mmCIF file of C-alpha atoms and ligand atoms in Angstrom:
data_model
loop_
_atom_site.group_PDB
_atom_site.id
_atom_site.type_symbol
_atom_site.label_atom_id
_atom_site.label_comp_id
_atom_site.label_asym_id
_atom_site.label_seq_id
_atom_site.Cartn_x
_atom_site.Cartn_y
_atom_site.Cartn_z
ATOM 1 C CA MET A 212 30.795 7.224 20.410
ATOM 2 C CA ILE A 213 28.296 9.915 21.464
ATOM 3 C CA ASN A 214 25.235 8.202 22.956
ATOM 4 C CA GLN A 215 22.282 9.379 21.174
ATOM 5 C CA LYS A 216 18.939 9.699 22.899
ATOM 6 C CA GLN A 217 16.593 7.146 21.573
ATOM 7 C CA GLU A 218 13.819 8.364 19.579
ATOM 8 C CA SER A 219 10.066 7.413 20.539
ATOM 9 C CA PRO A 220 8.154 5.592 17.865
ATOM 10 C CA ILE A 221 6.009 7.967 15.699
ATOM 11 C CA PHE A 222 2.291 7.106 15.787
ATOM 12 C CA LEU A 223 0.277 8.471 13.003
ATOM 13 C CA GLU A 224 -3.432 9.749 12.915
ATOM 14 C CA PRO A 225 -4.849 7.925 9.675
ATOM 15 C CA VAL A 226 -6.671 9.828 7.038
ATOM 16 C CA MET A 227 -10.010 8.510 5.802
ATOM 17 C CA LYS A 228 -11.279 8.884 2.295
ATOM 18 C CA GLN A 229 -15.013 8.366 1.159
ATOM 19 C CA MET A 230 -15.349 6.385 -2.123
ATOM 20 C CA VAL A 231 -18.269 5.317 -4.173
ATOM 21 C CA TRP A 232 -17.078 1.773 -3.730
ATOM 22 C CA GLY A 233 -16.297 2.068 0.026
ATOM 23 C CA GLY A 234 -17.840 0.329 2.979
ATOM 24 C CA ASN A 235 -17.743 0.503 6.847
ATOM 25 C CA ARG A 236 -15.287 -2.251 7.788
ATOM 26 C CA LEU A 237 -12.525 0.471 8.671
ATOM 27 C CA ARG A 238 -14.972 1.108 11.666
ATOM 28 C CA GLU A 239 -16.366 -2.544 12.072
ATOM 29 C CA VAL A 240 -12.985 -4.169 11.848
ATOM 30 C CA PHE A 241 -10.443 -1.552 12.798
ATOM 31 C CA GLY A 242 -12.521 0.573 15.157
ATOM 32 C CA TYR A 243 -11.553 3.888 13.319
ATOM 33 C CA THR A 244 -14.205 6.774 13.586
ATOM 34 C CA ILE A 245 -15.299 6.809 9.554
ATOM 35 C CA PRO A 246 -16.890 9.869 7.991
ATOM 36 C CA GLY A 247 -19.550 7.645 6.356
ATOM 37 C CA GLU A 248 -20.761 4.312 5.386
ATOM 38 C CA ASP A 249 -18.971 4.675 2.084
ATOM 39 C CA THR A 250 -15.355 4.959 3.666
ATOM 40 C CA GLY A 251 -12.948 3.217 0.994
ATOM 41 C CA GLU A 252 -9.573 4.162 2.330
ATOM 42 C CA CYS A 253 -7.702 4.795 5.514
ATOM 43 C CA TRP A 254 -4.359 6.421 4.578
ATOM 44 C CA ALA A 255 -2.225 5.000 7.599
ATOM 45 C CA VAL A 256 1.105 6.248 6.840
ATOM 46 C CA SER A 257 1.259 9.182 4.408
ATOM 47 C CA ALA A 258 2.931 12.354 3.732
ATOM 48 C CA HIS A 259 1.240 12.915 0.472
ATOM 49 C CA PRO A 260 -0.629 16.400 0.238
ATOM 50 C CA ASN A 261 -4.023 14.403 -0.639
ATOM 51 C CA GLY A 262 -3.774 13.143 2.934
ATOM 52 C CA ASP A 263 -0.715 13.997 5.132
ATOM 53 C CA CYS A 264 -1.129 12.206 8.450
ATOM 54 C CA VAL A 265 -0.681 13.961 11.549
ATOM 55 C CA ILE A 266 1.611 12.822 14.519
ATOM 56 C CA LYS A 267 -0.176 11.542 17.405
ATOM 57 C CA ASN A 268 2.616 11.442 20.046
ATOM 58 C CA GLY A 269 5.983 12.833 21.548
ATOM 59 C CA VAL A 270 7.823 15.914 20.497
ATOM 60 C CA TYR A 271 6.460 16.019 16.854
ATOM 61 C CA LYS A 272 2.888 15.619 18.039
ATOM 62 C CA GLY A 273 0.598 17.747 15.849
ATOM 63 C CA LYS A 274 3.041 18.051 13.048
ATOM 64 C CA LYS A 275 2.355 16.483 9.580
ATOM 65 C CA LEU A 276 4.490 13.497 8.408
ATOM 66 C CA SER A 277 5.712 15.777 5.515
ATOM 67 C CA GLU A 278 7.070 18.292 7.934
ATOM 68 C CA VAL A 279 8.722 15.870 10.119
ATOM 69 C CA TRP A 280 10.295 14.212 6.845
ATOM 70 C CA GLU A 281 11.351 17.842 5.810
ATOM 71 C CA GLN A 282 12.834 18.997 9.118
ATOM 72 C CA ASN A 283 14.096 15.799 10.838
ATOM 73 C CA ARG A 284 15.677 13.505 8.213
ATOM 74 C CA ASN A 285 17.939 12.046 10.922
ATOM 75 C CA LEU A 286 14.789 10.147 11.999
ATOM 76 C CA PHE A 287 14.630 8.475 8.739
ATOM 77 C CA GLY A 288 18.264 7.512 8.551
ATOM 78 C CA GLY A 289 19.277 10.526 6.328
ATOM 79 C CA VAL A 290 17.464 9.001 3.368
ATOM 80 C CA GLN A 291 17.547 11.429 0.149
ATOM 81 C CA GLY A 292 14.670 12.702 -1.711
ATOM 82 C CA ASP A 293 12.317 15.703 -1.540
ATOM 83 C CA ARG A 294 9.244 13.499 -0.536
ATOM 84 C CA PHE A 295 8.711 10.852 2.128
ATOM 85 C CA PRO A 296 9.062 7.713 -0.342
ATOM 86 C CA LEU A 297 6.205 5.629 0.585
ATOM 87 C CA LEU A 298 2.372 5.367 1.669
ATOM 88 C CA ALA A 299 0.690 2.590 3.498
ATOM 89 C CA LYS A 300 -3.115 2.349 3.188
ATOM 90 C CA ILE A 301 -5.978 0.017 4.216
ATOM 91 C CA ILE A 302 -8.649 -0.264 1.578
ATOM 92 C CA ASP A 303 -12.276 -1.660 2.169
ATOM 93 C CA ALA A 304 -13.901 -2.449 -1.093
ATOM 94 C CA LYS A 305 -17.669 -2.950 -0.533
ATOM 95 C CA ASP A 306 -18.107 -2.829 -4.251
ATOM 96 C CA ASP A 307 -15.855 -3.512 -7.133
ATOM 97 C CA LEU A 308 -13.033 -0.818 -7.824
ATOM 98 C CA SER A 309 -12.662 0.465 -11.252
ATOM 99 C CA ILE A 310 -9.988 -1.213 -13.387
ATOM 100 C CA GLN A 311 -6.968 0.734 -13.441
ATOM 101 C CA VAL A 312 -3.185 1.058 -14.392
ATOM 102 C CA HIS A 313 -0.287 3.293 -12.980
ATOM 103 C CA PRO A 314 2.446 4.891 -14.781
ATOM 104 C CA ASP A 315 6.117 4.319 -13.796
ATOM 105 C CA ASP A 316 8.329 7.150 -12.564
ATOM 106 C CA ALA A 317 9.412 8.430 -15.879
ATOM 107 C CA TYR A 318 6.021 8.533 -17.446
ATOM 108 C CA ALA A 319 4.611 10.339 -14.459
ATOM 109 C CA LEU A 320 7.432 12.853 -14.259
ATOM 110 C CA VAL A 321 6.754 14.057 -17.752
ATOM 111 C CA HIS A 322 2.854 13.503 -18.019
ATOM 112 C CA GLU A 323 1.777 14.176 -14.080
ATOM 113 C CA ASN A 324 3.596 17.251 -13.060
ATOM 114 C CA GLY A 325 6.634 15.583 -11.590
ATOM 115 C CA SER A 326 4.679 13.151 -9.585
ATOM 116 C CA PHE A 327 6.298 9.825 -8.662
ATOM 117 C CA GLY A 328 5.068 6.693 -10.461
ATOM 118 C CA LYS A 329 3.227 4.022 -8.607
ATOM 119 C CA THR A 330 4.417 0.589 -7.859
ATOM 120 C CA GLU A 331 2.349 -1.083 -5.323
ATOM 121 C CA CYS A 332 1.574 -4.208 -3.285
ATOM 122 C CA TRP A 333 -1.216 -5.857 -1.305
ATOM 123 C CA TYR A 334 -1.585 -7.867 1.680
ATOM 124 C CA VAL A 335 -5.109 -9.575 1.631
ATOM 125 C CA LEU A 336 -6.418 -8.810 5.022
ATOM 126 C CA ASP A 337 -9.943 -10.513 4.204
ATOM 127 C CA ALA A 338 -11.614 -11.848 1.025
ATOM 128 C CA PRO A 339 -14.951 -13.691 0.408
ATOM 129 C CA VAL A 340 -14.673 -17.332 -0.383
ATOM 130 C CA GLY A 341 -13.746 -17.683 -4.263
ATOM 131 C CA ALA A 342 -12.856 -13.863 -4.475
ATOM 132 C CA LYS A 343 -11.174 -12.715 -7.525
ATOM 133 C CA ILE A 344 -8.881 -9.781 -8.339
ATOM 134 C CA VAL A 345 -8.661 -8.484 -11.988
ATOM 135 C CA ILE A 346 -5.071 -8.524 -12.941
ATOM 136 C CA GLY A 347 -3.268 -8.489 -16.217
ATOM 137 C CA HIS A 348 -4.653 -8.858 -19.784
ATOM 138 C CA SER A 349 -4.695 -11.088 -22.900
ATOM 139 C CA ALA A 350 -3.785 -8.543 -25.561
ATOM 140 C CA GLN A 351 -0.410 -9.631 -27.257
ATOM 141 C CA SER A 352 0.199 -6.600 -29.115
ATOM 142 C CA LYS A 353 -0.748 -2.867 -28.770
ATOM 143 C CA LYS A 354 -2.904 -2.942 -31.706
ATOM 144 C CA GLU A 355 -4.870 -5.948 -30.206
ATOM 145 C CA LEU A 356 -5.207 -4.001 -26.939
ATOM 146 C CA SER A 357 -6.560 -1.013 -28.348
ATOM 147 C CA ASP A 358 -8.988 -2.594 -30.656
ATOM 148 C CA MET A 359 -10.315 -4.589 -27.570
ATOM 149 C CA ILE A 360 -10.698 -1.427 -25.579
ATOM 150 C CA MET A 361 -12.285 0.350 -28.294
ATOM 151 C CA GLU A 362 -14.853 -2.421 -29.062
ATOM 152 C CA GLU A 363 -15.397 -2.898 -25.138
ATOM 153 C CA LYS A 364 -14.404 -6.474 -25.153
ATOM 154 C CA TRP A 365 -13.701 -6.407 -21.537
ATOM 155 C CA ASP A 366 -14.473 -9.926 -20.661
ATOM 156 C CA GLN A 367 -12.111 -11.079 -23.405
ATOM 157 C CA LEU A 368 -9.461 -8.641 -22.424
ATOM 158 C CA LEU A 369 -9.098 -8.841 -18.772
ATOM 159 C CA THR A 370 -7.915 -11.678 -16.675
ATOM 160 C CA SER A 371 -8.351 -12.424 -13.006
ATOM 161 C CA MET A 372 -7.011 -14.396 -10.509
ATOM 162 C CA GLU A 373 -8.605 -16.040 -7.226
ATOM 163 C CA VAL A 374 -7.160 -14.630 -3.939
ATOM 164 C CA LYS A 375 -7.820 -15.393 -0.304
ATOM 165 C CA LYS A 376 -6.910 -13.825 3.183
ATOM 166 C CA GLY A 377 -2.960 -13.995 3.540
ATOM 167 C CA ASP A 378 -2.222 -13.704 -0.016
ATOM 168 C CA PHE A 379 0.510 -11.017 -1.017
ATOM 169 C CA ILE A 380 0.285 -9.547 -4.457
ATOM 170 C CA GLN A 381 2.966 -7.125 -6.360
ATOM 171 C CA ILE A 382 1.528 -4.777 -8.673
ATOM 172 C CA ASP A 383 4.308 -3.099 -11.077
ATOM 173 C CA PRO A 384 3.469 -0.303 -12.988
ATOM 174 C CA GLY A 385 1.809 -0.880 -16.135
ATOM 175 C CA THR A 386 -0.125 -3.805 -14.728
ATOM 176 C CA VAL A 387 -3.906 -3.824 -15.265
ATOM 177 C CA HIS A 388 -5.501 -4.515 -11.975
ATOM 178 C CA ALA A 389 -8.575 -3.975 -9.545
ATOM 179 C CA ILE A 390 -9.844 -5.431 -6.206
ATOM 180 C CA THR A 391 -13.347 -6.716 -6.339
ATOM 181 C CA ALA A 392 -16.253 -6.485 -3.648
ATOM 182 C CA GLY A 393 -15.615 -7.819 -0.259
ATOM 183 C CA ILE A 394 -11.818 -7.918 -0.396
ATOM 184 C CA LEU A 395 -10.094 -5.880 2.325
ATOM 185 C CA ILE A 396 -6.377 -5.392 1.720
ATOM 186 C CA LEU A 397 -3.332 -3.539 3.446
ATOM 187 C CA GLU A 398 -1.528 -1.567 0.382
ATOM 188 C CA ILE A 399 2.129 -0.381 0.590
ATOM 189 C CA GLN A 400 2.861 1.808 -2.322
ATOM 190 C CA GLN A 401 5.278 4.536 -3.712
ATOM 191 C CA ASN A 402 4.059 7.934 -2.349
ATOM 192 C CA SER A 403 2.021 8.749 -5.534
ATOM 193 C CA ASP A 404 -1.790 9.226 -6.149
ATOM 194 C CA VAL A 405 -1.606 8.767 -10.031
ATOM 195 C CA THR A 406 -4.214 6.150 -11.389
ATOM 196 C CA TYR A 407 -5.341 5.849 -14.857
ATOM 197 C CA ARG A 408 -8.863 4.592 -14.955
ATOM 198 C CA LEU A 409 -9.326 2.122 -17.904
ATOM 199 C CA TYR A 410 -12.989 0.720 -17.228
ATOM 200 C CA ASP A 411 -15.406 1.391 -14.702
ATOM 201 C CA TYR A 412 -18.150 -1.260 -15.339
ATOM 202 C CA ASP A 413 -20.268 1.471 -16.996
ATOM 203 C CA ARG A 414 -21.267 2.644 -13.509
ATOM 204 C CA LEU A 415 -22.932 5.907 -12.695
ATOM 205 C CA SER A 416 -21.711 8.211 -9.628
ATOM 206 C CA ASP A 417 -24.144 10.862 -9.152
ATOM 207 C CA GLY A 418 -26.156 10.301 -12.310
ATOM 208 C CA ALA A 419 -22.759 10.408 -14.506
ATOM 209 C CA LYS A 420 -19.833 8.048 -15.525
ATOM 210 C CA ARG A 421 -16.493 8.639 -13.924
ATOM 211 C CA PRO A 422 -14.095 9.830 -16.279
ATOM 212 C CA LEU A 423 -11.760 7.363 -18.022
ATOM 213 C CA HIS A 424 -8.029 7.744 -19.092
ATOM 214 C CA ILE A 425 -7.627 5.599 -22.029
ATOM 215 C CA GLU A 426 -5.106 7.268 -23.893
ATOM 216 C CA LYS A 427 -2.657 7.240 -21.093
ATOM 217 C CA SER A 428 -3.572 3.651 -19.869
ATOM 218 C CA LEU A 429 -2.510 2.489 -23.676
ATOM 219 C CA ASP A 430 0.721 4.322 -23.066
ATOM 220 C CA VAL A 431 1.543 2.777 -19.719
ATOM 221 C CA ILE A 432 0.102 -0.962 -19.947
ATOM 222 C CA GLN A 433 2.798 -3.618 -20.370
ATOM 223 C CA ILE A 434 2.335 -5.767 -23.306
ATOM 224 C CA PRO A 435 2.085 -8.728 -23.034
ATOM 225 C CA ALA A 436 1.149 -8.851 -19.376
ATOM 226 C CA LYS A 437 3.273 -10.542 -16.910
ATOM 227 C CA ASP A 438 2.075 -14.199 -15.921
ATOM 228 C CA THR A 439 0.030 -13.618 -12.753
ATOM 229 C CA LYS A 440 1.247 -16.547 -10.994
ATOM 230 C CA GLU A 441 4.664 -14.590 -10.908
ATOM 231 C CA LEU A 442 2.892 -11.874 -8.826
ATOM 232 C CA ILE A 443 1.186 -13.739 -5.924
ATOM 233 C CA ARG A 444 2.499 -15.303 -2.778
ATOM 234 C CA HIS A 445 0.407 -17.162 -0.409
ATOM 235 C CA CYS A 446 1.590 -16.388 3.128
ATOM 236 C CA ALA A 447 -1.242 -17.099 5.529
ATOM 237 C CA ASP A 448 1.203 -19.736 7.282
ATOM 238 C CA LEU A 449 4.366 -18.067 7.554
ATOM 239 C CA GLU A 450 6.878 -19.165 10.362
ATOM 240 C CA ALA A 451 5.994 -17.317 13.636
ATOM 241 C CA ASP A 452 8.332 -15.015 15.630
ATOM 242 C CA ARG A 453 10.528 -14.024 12.349
ATOM 243 C CA GLN A 454 10.806 -11.505 9.667
ATOM 244 C CA ASN A 455 9.562 -12.881 6.690
ATOM 245 C CA LEU A 456 10.693 -11.015 3.579
ATOM 246 C CA LEU A 457 7.578 -10.654 1.123
ATOM 247 C CA VAL A 458 9.059 -8.389 -1.445
ATOM 248 C CA GLU A 459 12.039 -6.456 -2.320
ATOM 249 C CA SER A 460 11.245 -4.049 -5.210
ATOM 250 C CA PRO A 461 13.154 -1.062 -6.334
ATOM 251 C CA TYR A 462 11.104 1.117 -4.176
ATOM 252 C CA TYR A 463 10.152 -0.793 -0.892
ATOM 253 C CA LYS A 464 10.974 -3.845 1.178
ATOM 254 C CA VAL A 465 7.972 -5.506 2.961
ATOM 255 C CA TRP A 466 7.945 -8.183 5.543
ATOM 256 C CA LYS A 467 5.292 -9.948 7.300
ATOM 257 C CA CYS A 468 5.656 -10.907 10.899
ATOM 258 C CA ASN A 469 3.331 -13.378 12.950
ATOM 259 C CA VAL A 470 4.308 -12.840 16.584
ATOM 260 C CA GLU A 471 3.335 -15.615 18.694
ATOM 261 C CA ASN A 472 5.661 -14.983 21.619
ATOM 262 C CA SER A 473 8.283 -12.535 20.787
ATOM 263 C CA LEU A 474 10.469 -11.366 17.851
ATOM 264 C CA GLU A 475 13.616 -9.366 18.208
ATOM 265 C CA ILE A 476 15.181 -7.479 15.227
ATOM 266 C CA LYS A 477 18.532 -6.110 14.888
ATOM 267 C CA PRO A 478 17.672 -2.922 12.690
ATOM 268 C CA GLU A 479 19.449 -2.957 9.505
ATOM 269 C CA GLU A 480 17.095 -0.461 7.399
ATOM 270 C CA PRO A 481 16.869 3.580 7.741
ATOM 271 C CA PHE A 482 13.418 3.162 9.411
ATOM 272 C CA TYR A 483 10.511 0.783 9.565
ATOM 273 C CA ILE A 484 6.942 1.463 8.878
ATOM 274 C CA VAL A 485 4.877 -0.688 11.217
ATOM 275 C CA ASN A 486 1.039 -1.514 10.498
ATOM 276 C CA VAL A 487 -0.523 -3.776 13.278
ATOM 277 C CA VAL A 488 -3.213 -5.853 11.140
ATOM 278 C CA GLU A 489 -4.094 -8.389 13.909
ATOM 279 C CA GLY A 490 -3.719 -8.741 17.966
ATOM 280 C CA ASP A 491 -1.885 -6.574 20.234
ATOM 281 C CA GLY A 492 1.202 -6.635 22.313
ATOM 282 C CA LEU A 493 4.185 -4.622 23.064
ATOM 283 C CA PHE A 494 6.822 -2.793 20.900
ATOM 284 C CA ASN A 495 9.667 -2.385 23.119
ATOM 285 C CA GLN A 496 7.916 -0.634 26.352
ATOM 286 C CA GLU A 497 4.926 0.777 24.030
ATOM 287 C CA ILE A 498 1.526 -0.879 24.027
ATOM 288 C CA ILE A 499 0.490 -1.554 20.408
ATOM 289 C CA LYS A 500 -2.641 -3.016 18.857
ATOM 290 C CA LYS A 501 -4.707 -3.809 15.753
ATOM 291 C CA GLY A 502 -5.275 -0.637 13.542
ATOM 292 C CA ASP A 503 -1.950 1.127 15.104
ATOM 293 C CA HIS A 504 0.619 2.527 12.342
ATOM 294 C CA PHE A 505 3.991 3.781 13.476
ATOM 295 C CA ILE A 506 7.200 4.451 12.224
ATOM 296 C CA ILE A 507 10.298 3.079 14.028
ATOM 297 C CA PRO A 508 12.913 5.928 13.558
ATOM 298 C CA ALA A 509 16.460 5.326 12.768
ATOM 299 C CA ASN A 510 18.971 4.771 15.780
ATOM 300 C CA TYR A 511 17.209 2.047 17.528
ATOM 301 C CA GLU A 512 19.686 -0.657 18.823
ATOM 302 C CA THR A 513 16.944 -3.232 19.049
ATOM 303 C CA ILE A 514 13.262 -3.687 18.165
ATOM 304 C CA LYS A 515 11.421 -6.124 20.184
ATOM 305 C CA PHE A 516 7.700 -7.097 19.789
ATOM 306 C CA VAL A 517 5.937 -9.353 22.510
ATOM 307 C CA GLY A 518 2.651 -10.595 22.224
ATOM 308 C CA LYS A 519 0.300 -12.071 19.861
ATOM 309 C CA MET A 520 -0.014 -10.162 16.708
ATOM 310 C CA GLU A 521 0.306 -9.899 13.095
ATOM 311 C CA LEU A 522 2.438 -7.109 11.676
ATOM 312 C CA ILE A 523 3.334 -5.592 8.260
ATOM 313 C CA LEU A 524 6.873 -3.905 8.391
ATOM 314 C CA SER A 525 7.853 -1.917 5.385
ATOM 315 C CA THR A 526 11.009 0.521 4.575
ATOM 316 C CA VAL A 527 12.327 2.147 1.664
ATOM 317 C CA SER A 528 14.442 0.083 -0.862
ATOM 318 C CA GLU A 529 17.815 1.189 -1.830
ATOM 319 C CA LYS A 530 17.893 -1.395 -4.443
ATOM 320 C CA LYS A 531 17.429 0.755 -7.716
HETATM 321 ZN ZN1 ZN B 836 -3.736 0.540 -7.955
#
């Protein structure tokens, strides 16, 4: 067997996004340089044209993730596809986000210029006591849904669920959802930026309401909604020094690792995305700390984390 040189981990420069509902915790909690006190999103691992991360280190330094995906598919275990499949971002909601829903691949292909649909999941990094997310709705038929939307019976239509730090929530396409003021999450999602805004609390942004997408929302909202209890997992106290699988969806697998001493993984996936959400330590010989985001390319024989830190690992799923 030819002994191939092991590639370095690929560290990424996050892309910051200002949002009407954003805050400053991406600086206060994660230490990033932010463009303003209304910074809502940190696109930490992204090859999307609306925020394509630049590589910070090694031979690919200065290149965009989309270019590396295009030109060096061997790093990603030869995974097929014209676009990098995933996007990891941190979201800081200083204010409530609009109530929204995402299409699936089939709908987005036709109605959004060939974009991917959007399946996403959230790991709650912080939440005020008693915080609630909007998730699901009470309508039992399309007519009921449409009537309640047209009559603006939002209190009756929208359902919510309490969340706390360490909760994990899966959001399938067609699920009505929104995070609310004070919540800080890490989101792992399909590489897509397609969002249909259903309701925006009648807020004004620069003197005008932001556009809604009622027709498309009605097309894609799942009826009836899934039982919200099926969508949440409480994972604040997972077993330390092991790889805890949070979800295996058709698009991604996500794990939480609470490293107390050390964790060794025999790689079984084409590549791993690593988000360091707490603490610091070592990845093999490399120093890593809270706020670092990197990709472990293919052809690692062992992955070893040493230190005291919390990590979210993810990879593309082949379970379609
Ligand atoms: Zn969403």
